[in-house]
Short mmCIF file of C-alpha atoms (C1' of nucleotides) in Angstrom, two decimals:
data_model
loop_
_atom_site.label_atom_id
_atom_site.label_comp_id
_atom_site.label_asym_id
_atom_site.label_seq_id
_atom_site.Cartn_x
_atom_site.Cartn_y
_atom_site.Cartn_z
CA UNK A 2 -97.43 -47.26 44.52
CA UNK A 3 -98.82 -44.04 46.35
CA UNK A 4 -101.91 -44.20 44.50
CA UNK A 5 -103.02 -46.55 47.37
CA UNK A 6 -102.91 -43.44 49.52
CA UNK A 7 -105.17 -41.53 47.33
CA UNK A 8 -107.62 -43.88 46.74
CA UNK A 9 -108.40 -46.11 49.91
CA UNK A 10 -109.12 -49.58 48.37
CA UNK A 11 -108.31 -51.29 51.79
CA UNK A 12 -110.25 -54.18 52.37
CA UNK A 13 -109.37 -53.69 55.95
CA UNK A 14 -109.70 -57.63 56.63
CA UNK A 15 -107.32 -57.17 59.55
CA UNK A 16 -108.56 -56.28 63.30
CA UNK A 17 -111.51 -54.71 62.12
CA UNK A 18 -113.21 -56.46 59.51
CA UNK A 19 -115.15 -54.22 57.41
CA UNK A 20 -118.84 -55.07 58.42
CA UNK A 21 -120.65 -54.00 55.20
CA UNK A 22 -123.90 -55.20 56.20
CA UNK A 23 -123.55 -52.86 59.23
CA UNK A 24 -121.72 -50.01 58.22
CA UNK A 25 -123.04 -49.06 54.77
CA UNK A 26 -126.80 -48.09 54.21
CA UNK A 27 -128.67 -50.96 52.94
CA UNK A 28 -129.67 -48.69 50.00
CA UNK A 29 -126.10 -48.23 48.96
CA UNK A 30 -125.21 -51.67 49.14
CA UNK A 31 -128.09 -52.48 46.74
CA UNK A 32 -127.43 -49.54 44.37
CA UNK A 33 -123.91 -50.57 44.36
CA UNK A 34 -124.72 -54.13 43.25
CA UNK A 35 -127.64 -53.12 40.96
CA UNK A 36 -124.99 -50.94 38.98
CA UNK A 37 -123.33 -54.09 38.07
CA UNK A 38 -126.01 -54.40 35.62
CA UNK A 39 -127.56 -57.44 37.04
CA UNK A 40 -131.14 -56.22 37.50
CA UNK A 41 -132.66 -59.18 35.84
CA UNK A 42 -134.53 -60.54 38.82
CA UNK A 43 -136.66 -58.74 41.29
CA UNK A 44 -134.77 -56.09 43.13
CA UNK A 45 -135.72 -57.02 46.60
CA UNK A 46 -135.20 -60.71 46.50
CA UNK A 47 -131.78 -59.65 44.75
CA UNK A 48 -131.20 -57.26 47.39
CA UNK A 49 -131.58 -59.73 50.36
CA UNK A 50 -129.72 -62.55 48.41
CA UNK A 51 -126.82 -59.77 47.94
CA UNK A 52 -126.82 -59.02 51.65
CA UNK A 53 -126.76 -62.81 52.30
CA UNK A 54 -123.73 -62.84 50.17
CA UNK A 55 -122.05 -59.96 51.90
CA UNK A 56 -122.56 -61.55 55.16
CA UNK A 57 -121.13 -64.70 53.79
CA UNK A 58 -118.14 -62.59 52.24
CA UNK A 59 -117.78 -60.91 55.67
CA UNK A 60 -117.55 -64.02 57.41
CA UNK A 61 -114.85 -65.32 55.00
CA UNK A 62 -113.20 -62.11 55.33
CA UNK A 63 -112.92 -63.02 59.19
CA UNK A 64 -111.68 -66.49 58.23
CA UNK A 65 -108.87 -65.01 56.30
CA UNK A 66 -107.85 -62.88 58.80
CA UNK A 67 -107.76 -66.18 61.29
CA UNK A 68 -105.71 -67.50 58.67
CA UNK A 69 -103.48 -64.89 58.18
CA UNK A 70 -102.87 -65.10 61.78
CA UNK A 71 -102.10 -68.78 62.08
CA UNK A 72 -99.88 -67.95 59.10
CA UNK A 73 -97.95 -65.38 60.98
CA UNK A 74 -97.72 -67.68 63.94
CA UNK A 75 -96.23 -70.34 61.75
CA UNK A 76 -94.05 -68.45 60.08
CA UNK A 77 -92.69 -66.79 63.37
CA UNK A 78 -91.95 -70.42 64.80
CA UNK A 79 -90.70 -71.40 61.45
CA UNK A 80 -88.23 -68.66 61.70
CA UNK A 81 -87.42 -69.23 65.33
CA UNK A 82 -86.47 -72.58 64.57
CA UNK A 83 -84.30 -71.26 61.49
CA UNK A 84 -82.44 -68.77 63.93
CA UNK A 85 -82.15 -71.60 66.51
CA UNK A 86 -80.64 -73.81 63.70
CA UNK A 87 -78.33 -71.32 62.62
CA UNK A 88 -77.07 -70.21 65.77
CA UNK A 89 -76.31 -73.94 66.58
CA UNK A 90 -74.33 -73.91 63.22
CA UNK A 91 -72.11 -70.77 64.16
CA UNK A 92 -71.33 -71.86 67.56
CA UNK A 93 -70.20 -74.99 66.16
CA UNK A 94 -68.10 -73.63 63.27
CA UNK A 95 -64.31 -72.52 63.42
CA UNK A 96 -62.96 -69.58 64.69
CA UNK A 97 -63.16 -67.74 61.60
CA UNK A 98 -67.00 -67.81 61.67
CA UNK A 99 -66.79 -66.55 65.29
CA UNK A 100 -64.67 -63.65 64.16
CA UNK A 101 -67.27 -62.79 61.52
CA UNK A 102 -70.16 -63.04 63.89
CA UNK A 103 -68.04 -60.95 66.38
CA UNK A 104 -67.75 -58.36 63.87
CA UNK A 105 -71.65 -58.14 64.01
CA UNK A 106 -72.28 -59.03 60.57
CA UNK A 107 -75.85 -59.84 61.05
CA UNK A 108 -78.62 -57.90 59.46
CA UNK A 109 -82.05 -57.17 60.69
CA UNK A 110 -84.36 -56.97 57.85
CA UNK A 111 -87.40 -54.85 58.64
CA UNK A 112 -90.37 -55.07 56.21
CA UNK A 113 -92.32 -52.10 56.40
CA UNK A 114 -95.35 -50.43 54.82
CA UNK A 115 -96.26 -46.81 54.69
CA UNK A 116 -94.40 -44.66 52.18
CA UNK A 117 -96.03 -41.30 52.69
CA UNK A 118 -92.72 -39.72 52.19
CA UNK A 119 -92.66 -40.30 48.70
CA UNK A 120 -89.79 -42.52 49.13
CA UNK A 121 -88.51 -43.67 52.55
CA UNK A 122 -91.11 -43.35 55.27
CA UNK A 123 -90.18 -46.17 57.44
CA UNK A 124 -92.66 -48.30 59.67
CA UNK A 125 -91.72 -51.89 60.28
CA UNK A 126 -94.05 -54.83 60.32
CA UNK A 127 -91.63 -58.16 60.79
CA UNK A 128 -87.94 -58.63 61.66
CA UNK A 129 -85.53 -60.97 60.36
CA UNK A 130 -82.31 -61.71 61.85
CA UNK A 131 -80.41 -62.98 59.14
CA UNK A 132 -76.62 -63.76 58.69
CA UNK A 133 -74.70 -61.39 56.15
CA UNK A 134 -73.73 -64.40 54.06
CA UNK A 135 -77.25 -65.03 53.31
CA UNK A 136 -78.61 -61.84 54.08
CA UNK A 137 -81.12 -61.14 51.25
CA UNK A 138 -82.57 -62.24 48.53
CA UNK A 139 -80.75 -59.79 46.49
CA UNK A 140 -77.36 -61.53 47.47
CA UNK A 141 -75.46 -61.32 44.23
CA UNK A 142 -73.35 -63.84 42.68
CA UNK A 143 -70.71 -61.05 42.37
CA UNK A 144 -69.32 -61.73 46.06
CA UNK A 145 -67.51 -64.75 45.07
CA UNK A 146 -64.61 -63.42 46.90
CA UNK A 147 -62.69 -65.83 49.43
CA UNK A 148 -64.25 -66.15 52.78
CA UNK A 149 -61.01 -64.14 54.36
CA UNK A 150 -61.81 -61.05 52.33
CA UNK A 151 -65.70 -61.04 53.85
CA UNK A 152 -64.18 -60.88 57.20
CA UNK A 153 -61.54 -58.15 56.66
CA UNK A 154 -64.06 -56.06 54.44
CA UNK A 155 -67.02 -54.78 56.00
CA UNK A 156 -69.81 -55.01 53.70
CA UNK A 157 -73.35 -53.76 53.86
CA UNK A 158 -76.26 -53.52 51.46
CA UNK A 159 -78.78 -50.90 51.50
CA UNK A 160 -81.69 -51.19 49.47
CA UNK A 161 -83.50 -47.81 48.62
CA UNK A 162 -86.57 -47.29 46.36
CA UNK A 163 -86.57 -44.41 43.82
CA UNK A 164 -88.66 -43.05 41.44
CA UNK A 165 -89.54 -45.63 38.72
CA UNK A 166 -88.75 -42.71 35.97
CA UNK A 167 -85.34 -42.23 37.82
CA UNK A 168 -82.85 -44.18 35.75
CA UNK A 169 -79.69 -42.80 37.32
CA UNK A 170 -78.01 -45.09 39.89
CA UNK A 171 -77.11 -41.93 42.20
CA UNK A 172 -77.52 -42.68 45.77
CA UNK A 173 -77.17 -39.82 47.93
CA UNK A 174 -75.88 -41.35 51.22
CA UNK A 175 -74.00 -38.19 52.48
CA UNK A 176 -70.75 -39.12 51.31
CA UNK A 177 -68.94 -38.20 47.94
CA UNK A 178 -68.60 -40.81 45.36
CA UNK A 179 -66.76 -41.12 42.06
CA UNK A 180 -67.99 -43.77 39.50
CA UNK A 181 -65.20 -45.69 38.08
CA UNK A 182 -66.87 -48.36 36.25
CA UNK A 183 -70.29 -49.89 34.74
CA UNK A 184 -71.16 -53.50 34.12
CA UNK A 185 -74.05 -55.40 33.06
CA UNK A 186 -73.88 -58.56 35.07
CA UNK A 187 -75.29 -61.85 34.13
CA UNK A 188 -78.13 -62.22 36.31
CA UNK A 189 -79.55 -58.53 35.78
CA UNK A 190 -80.09 -56.66 32.87
CA UNK A 191 -79.49 -53.50 34.79
CA UNK A 192 -76.22 -52.23 34.82
CA UNK A 193 -74.17 -52.15 37.81
CA UNK A 194 -72.26 -49.30 38.79
CA UNK A 195 -69.12 -48.80 40.63
CA UNK A 196 -68.03 -46.16 42.67
CA UNK A 197 -65.13 -45.24 45.01
CA UNK A 198 -65.20 -42.59 48.01
CA UNK A 199 -63.80 -39.46 46.58
CA UNK A 200 -63.98 -37.24 49.72
CA UNK A 201 -60.73 -38.56 51.35
CA UNK A 202 -57.88 -39.78 49.15
CA UNK A 203 -57.27 -42.57 51.02
CA UNK A 204 -60.78 -43.74 51.92
CA UNK A 205 -61.13 -47.38 50.92
CA UNK A 206 -64.73 -47.18 50.68
CA UNK A 207 -66.43 -48.86 47.66
CA UNK A 208 -70.07 -49.22 46.64
CA UNK A 209 -71.71 -51.00 44.10
CA UNK A 210 -75.18 -49.66 43.04
CA UNK A 211 -77.74 -51.82 40.92
CA UNK A 212 -81.43 -51.87 40.29
CA UNK A 213 -83.10 -54.70 41.69
CA UNK A 214 -84.13 -57.30 38.98
CA UNK A 215 -87.54 -57.84 40.76
CA UNK A 216 -88.46 -54.58 41.26
CA UNK A 217 -86.80 -51.76 38.97
CA UNK A 218 -87.67 -48.88 41.48
CA UNK A 219 -85.34 -50.48 44.14
CA UNK A 220 -81.94 -49.68 44.00
CA UNK A 221 -79.21 -51.87 45.69
CA UNK A 222 -76.46 -50.63 47.06
CA UNK A 223 -73.44 -52.76 48.22
CA UNK A 224 -70.87 -50.76 50.38
CA UNK A 225 -67.19 -52.57 51.00
CA UNK A 226 -65.09 -51.21 53.57
CA UNK A 227 -65.28 -48.49 56.27
CA UNK A 228 -64.87 -44.43 55.94
CA UNK A 229 -61.92 -43.25 57.35
CA UNK A 230 -63.54 -39.83 57.19
CA UNK A 231 -66.67 -38.06 58.42
CA UNK A 232 -69.64 -37.59 56.47
CA UNK A 233 -69.28 -34.53 53.63
CA UNK A 234 -72.93 -33.75 53.96
CA UNK A 235 -76.34 -34.62 55.45
CA UNK A 236 -78.28 -37.28 53.43
CA UNK A 237 -80.56 -35.60 50.96
CA UNK A 238 -84.22 -36.70 50.69
CA UNK A 239 -87.64 -35.83 50.09
CA UNK A 240 -89.63 -34.66 47.03
CA UNK A 241 -86.91 -32.36 45.69
CA UNK A 242 -84.45 -34.92 45.15
CA UNK A 243 -85.18 -37.86 42.46
CA UNK A 244 -82.78 -40.08 44.61
CA UNK A 245 -83.76 -41.78 47.45
CA UNK A 246 -81.70 -41.82 50.63
CA UNK A 247 -80.37 -44.48 53.21
CA UNK A 248 -81.97 -43.93 56.45
CA UNK A 249 -80.27 -44.79 59.49
CA UNK A 250 -81.64 -46.55 62.58
CA UNK A 251 -80.51 -45.83 66.22
CA UNK A 252 -79.56 -48.73 67.94
CA UNK A 253 -78.80 -48.26 71.61
CA UNK A 254 -76.57 -50.71 73.26
CA UNK A 255 -77.04 -52.33 76.62
CA UNK A 256 -74.49 -49.46 77.97
CA UNK A 257 -76.97 -47.07 77.08
CA UNK A 258 -74.80 -45.65 74.15
CA UNK A 259 -76.61 -44.67 71.20
CA UNK A 260 -75.27 -45.42 67.65
CA UNK A 261 -76.61 -45.01 64.23
CA UNK A 262 -76.34 -47.89 61.57
CA UNK A 263 -77.47 -47.52 58.15
CA UNK A 264 -81.00 -48.88 56.88
CA UNK A 265 -83.05 -48.44 54.05
CA UNK A 266 -86.57 -48.92 53.03
CA UNK A 267 -87.28 -50.78 49.79
CA UNK A 268 -90.27 -52.33 48.36
CA UNK A 269 -90.03 -55.88 46.77
CA UNK A 270 -92.18 -58.67 45.94
CA UNK A 271 -92.67 -59.44 49.59
CA UNK A 272 -93.79 -55.89 50.07
CA UNK A 273 -91.70 -52.74 51.42
CA UNK A 274 -88.62 -53.63 53.45
CA UNK A 275 -86.10 -51.85 55.54
CA UNK A 276 -82.68 -53.22 56.06
CA UNK A 277 -80.72 -52.56 58.91
CA UNK A 278 -77.32 -53.54 58.71
CA UNK A 279 -75.55 -54.25 62.20
CA UNK A 280 -72.12 -54.39 60.70
CA UNK A 281 -71.22 -50.87 60.69
CA UNK A 282 -71.27 -49.67 64.25
CA UNK A 283 -68.50 -50.89 66.48
CA UNK A 284 -70.16 -50.13 69.59
CA UNK A 285 -73.23 -52.40 69.22
CA UNK A 286 -72.72 -55.36 71.43
CA UNK A 287 -73.82 -58.44 70.10
CA UNK A 288 -74.65 -60.36 73.04
CA UNK A 289 -77.94 -59.20 74.99
CA UNK A 290 -78.08 -56.41 72.64
CA UNK A 291 -80.79 -54.13 73.58
CA UNK A 292 -82.14 -52.40 70.45
CA UNK A 293 -83.99 -49.36 70.14
CA UNK A 294 -85.25 -49.48 66.58
CA UNK A 295 -86.01 -45.75 66.09
CA UNK A 296 -87.08 -45.59 62.70
CA UNK A 297 -87.28 -41.95 61.52
CA UNK A 298 -88.16 -40.08 58.27
CA UNK A 299 -85.40 -37.83 57.41
CA UNK A 300 -88.07 -35.36 56.39
CA UNK A 301 -91.08 -35.80 57.88
CA UNK A 302 -89.61 -36.15 61.23
CA UNK A 303 -92.45 -39.03 61.83
CA UNK A 304 -91.18 -42.08 63.82
CA UNK A 305 -92.32 -45.05 65.12
CA UNK A 306 -90.39 -46.52 68.17
CA UNK A 307 -90.43 -49.70 69.47
CA UNK A 308 -88.19 -51.29 71.78
CA UNK A 309 -86.89 -55.09 71.62
CA UNK A 310 -84.54 -57.09 72.92
CA UNK A 311 -82.15 -59.15 70.74
CA UNK A 312 -79.18 -61.71 70.99
CA UNK A 313 -76.73 -63.29 68.99
CA UNK A 314 -78.26 -66.65 69.48
CA UNK A 315 -81.40 -65.59 67.59
CA UNK A 316 -83.41 -62.93 69.43
CA UNK A 317 -85.67 -63.64 72.17
CA UNK A 318 -87.43 -60.61 71.26
CA UNK A 319 -89.17 -62.43 68.62
CA UNK A 320 -90.88 -64.68 71.13
CA UNK A 321 -92.55 -61.78 72.81
CA UNK A 322 -96.33 -61.51 72.66
CA UNK A 323 -96.17 -57.74 71.95
CA UNK A 324 -93.77 -58.28 68.98
CA UNK A 325 -95.72 -61.02 67.61
CA UNK A 326 -98.90 -59.13 67.84
CA UNK A 327 -96.94 -56.20 66.28
CA UNK A 328 -95.74 -58.54 63.63
CA UNK A 329 -98.98 -59.76 62.99
CA UNK A 330 -100.53 -56.24 62.68
CA UNK A 331 -97.79 -54.92 60.29
CA UNK A 332 -97.98 -58.04 57.89
CA UNK A 333 -101.89 -57.77 57.74
CA UNK A 334 -101.23 -54.24 56.84
CA UNK A 335 -99.06 -54.71 54.27
CA UNK A 336 -101.16 -57.22 52.82
CA UNK A 337 -104.09 -54.93 52.74
CA UNK A 338 -102.12 -51.97 51.17
CA UNK A 339 -101.01 -54.78 48.59
CA UNK A 340 -102.86 -53.86 45.46
CA UNK A 341 -101.98 -57.53 44.03
CA UNK A 342 -103.09 -59.01 47.00
CA UNK A 343 -106.18 -57.19 46.94
CA UNK A 344 -106.98 -58.07 43.20
CA UNK A 345 -106.27 -61.67 44.07
CA UNK A 346 -108.58 -61.26 47.11
CA UNK A 347 -111.18 -59.83 44.96
CA UNK A 348 -111.05 -62.33 42.26
CA UNK A 349 -111.35 -65.18 44.76
CA UNK A 350 -114.01 -63.28 46.44
CA UNK A 351 -116.12 -62.58 43.11
CA UNK A 352 -115.20 -66.30 41.94
CA UNK A 353 -116.69 -67.50 44.63
CA UNK A 354 -119.95 -65.67 44.46
CA UNK A 355 -120.11 -66.33 40.78
CA UNK A 356 -119.65 -69.97 41.74
CA UNK A 357 -122.41 -69.81 44.01
CA UNK A 358 -124.97 -68.36 41.82
CA UNK A 359 -124.39 -70.39 38.85
CA UNK A 360 -125.04 -73.42 41.31
CA UNK A 361 -128.37 -71.76 42.49
CA UNK A 362 -129.19 -71.01 39.21
CA UNK A 363 -129.42 -67.11 39.68
CA UNK A 364 -127.34 -64.38 38.46
"C1'" DC B 17 -60.04 -26.31 32.62
"C1'" DG B 18 -60.90 -29.25 36.13
"C1'" DA B 19 -63.72 -32.69 37.96
"C1'" DG B 20 -66.68 -36.47 36.96
"C1'" DT B 21 -68.88 -39.82 33.73
"C1'" DT B 22 -68.77 -43.34 29.92
"C1'" DT B 23 -67.30 -47.27 27.93
"C1'" DG B 24 -64.20 -50.59 25.89
"C1'" DA B 25 -60.14 -52.88 27.30
"C1'" DC B 26 -57.97 -55.68 30.58
"C1'" DC B 27 -57.33 -58.81 34.50
"C1'" DA B 28 -58.05 -62.20 37.80
"C1'" DG B 29 -60.93 -65.93 39.81
"C1'" DC B 30 -63.54 -69.98 39.03
"C1'" DG B 31 -65.50 -74.08 36.73
"C1'" DC B 32 -65.43 -77.17 33.40
"C1'" DG C 8 -56.35 -74.31 28.77
"C1'" DC C 9 -60.73 -72.02 27.67
"C1'" DG C 10 -64.47 -69.47 28.19
"C1'" DC C 11 -67.29 -67.05 31.54
"C1'" DT C 12 -67.87 -63.56 34.57
"C1'" DG C 13 -67.10 -59.78 37.97
"C1'" DG C 14 -64.41 -55.92 38.86
"C1'" DT C 15 -61.03 -52.06 37.49
"C1'" DC C 16 -58.39 -49.26 34.43
"C1'" DA C 17 -57.94 -45.27 31.53
"C1'" DA C 18 -58.53 -42.80 27.46
"C1'" DA C 19 -62.22 -40.13 25.69
"C1'" DC C 20 -65.71 -37.67 26.57
"C1'" DT C 21 -69.15 -34.28 29.12
"C1'" DC C 22 -70.45 -30.68 31.83
"C1'" DG C 23 -70.29 -26.45 34.63
#
DNA sequence: CGAGTTTGACCAGCGC
DNA sequence: GCGCTGGTCAAACTCG
């Protein structure tokens, strides 16, 4: 994945569309396309045609950007409708549900791009407020325990990106774990490892670690329970270790207190993801909670900070124009950094060019 | 030798 | 009741 940082193949179709005809010297454009071995027609005619094509592609690029913007807006409105619907359902459900909600069992899943810390550089591009019971696409079928147990034991899920060559299921999160079992589950050929916190004898926390079925470089760690002791060590990360580390997001409550909640960076089919688990900190107010999303890299110290305001009802912050703008920017950046998207786009463009040339009988 | 890991066996919950 | 599945146990094994 990091190869994109080595070779910039970005189409940059976002807000500064690449104006090939303006920015590239004409000769370079000509030579680039002549290099394709299509020198069967006079070069000058071909060059002007190609420039024409480039302009057309450029316009198409702009169109795609606009489409993306519209898509993002549609996405936002749909999501708002969904969260509105979910909040309505929550308010009309039983006390048990209310207990669960007051437990803060919401997750904010933040997609991100940028991975220049090898594993865990964090940049967010969108925020989803999700109920914990449908908290992610990685929700495994193993959590079939009765609802009461869900309420009593806090569970959180952390996604971590690891080196593809790293086959271990070790997640260094600052605690000391003892593995007590491993099992191959039905819906995932990768084995699931079971860990218990071994630092304190009475610590009830358990952890399940399994690679994602979608992207095996992603490790999904599910934590159950709360530690009754402090961390044993600082989380390790960086190139020196093979394993990734769960980062933590600082969440500032409306009272001004700052607490740290677990979060992680991942990469799945929909792009890099940060998962923020709001179940952990007790100090976080659910209603009119002011969140200070300070996403930092443990090693690089780089941080991107945005302040948004959310609420239990579904997050007015999502409607803020600056947030939506940020969302659109980050989604577009994610797309342009996605090799498969670029390949598909390139194929579509080249297909269109070929189609056009076939129709005009040239090339 | 102790701590941690591996792995097959066992148990409980659930659906049919 | 039976089979399937996830979770746990515990003996054997490995490693420092």
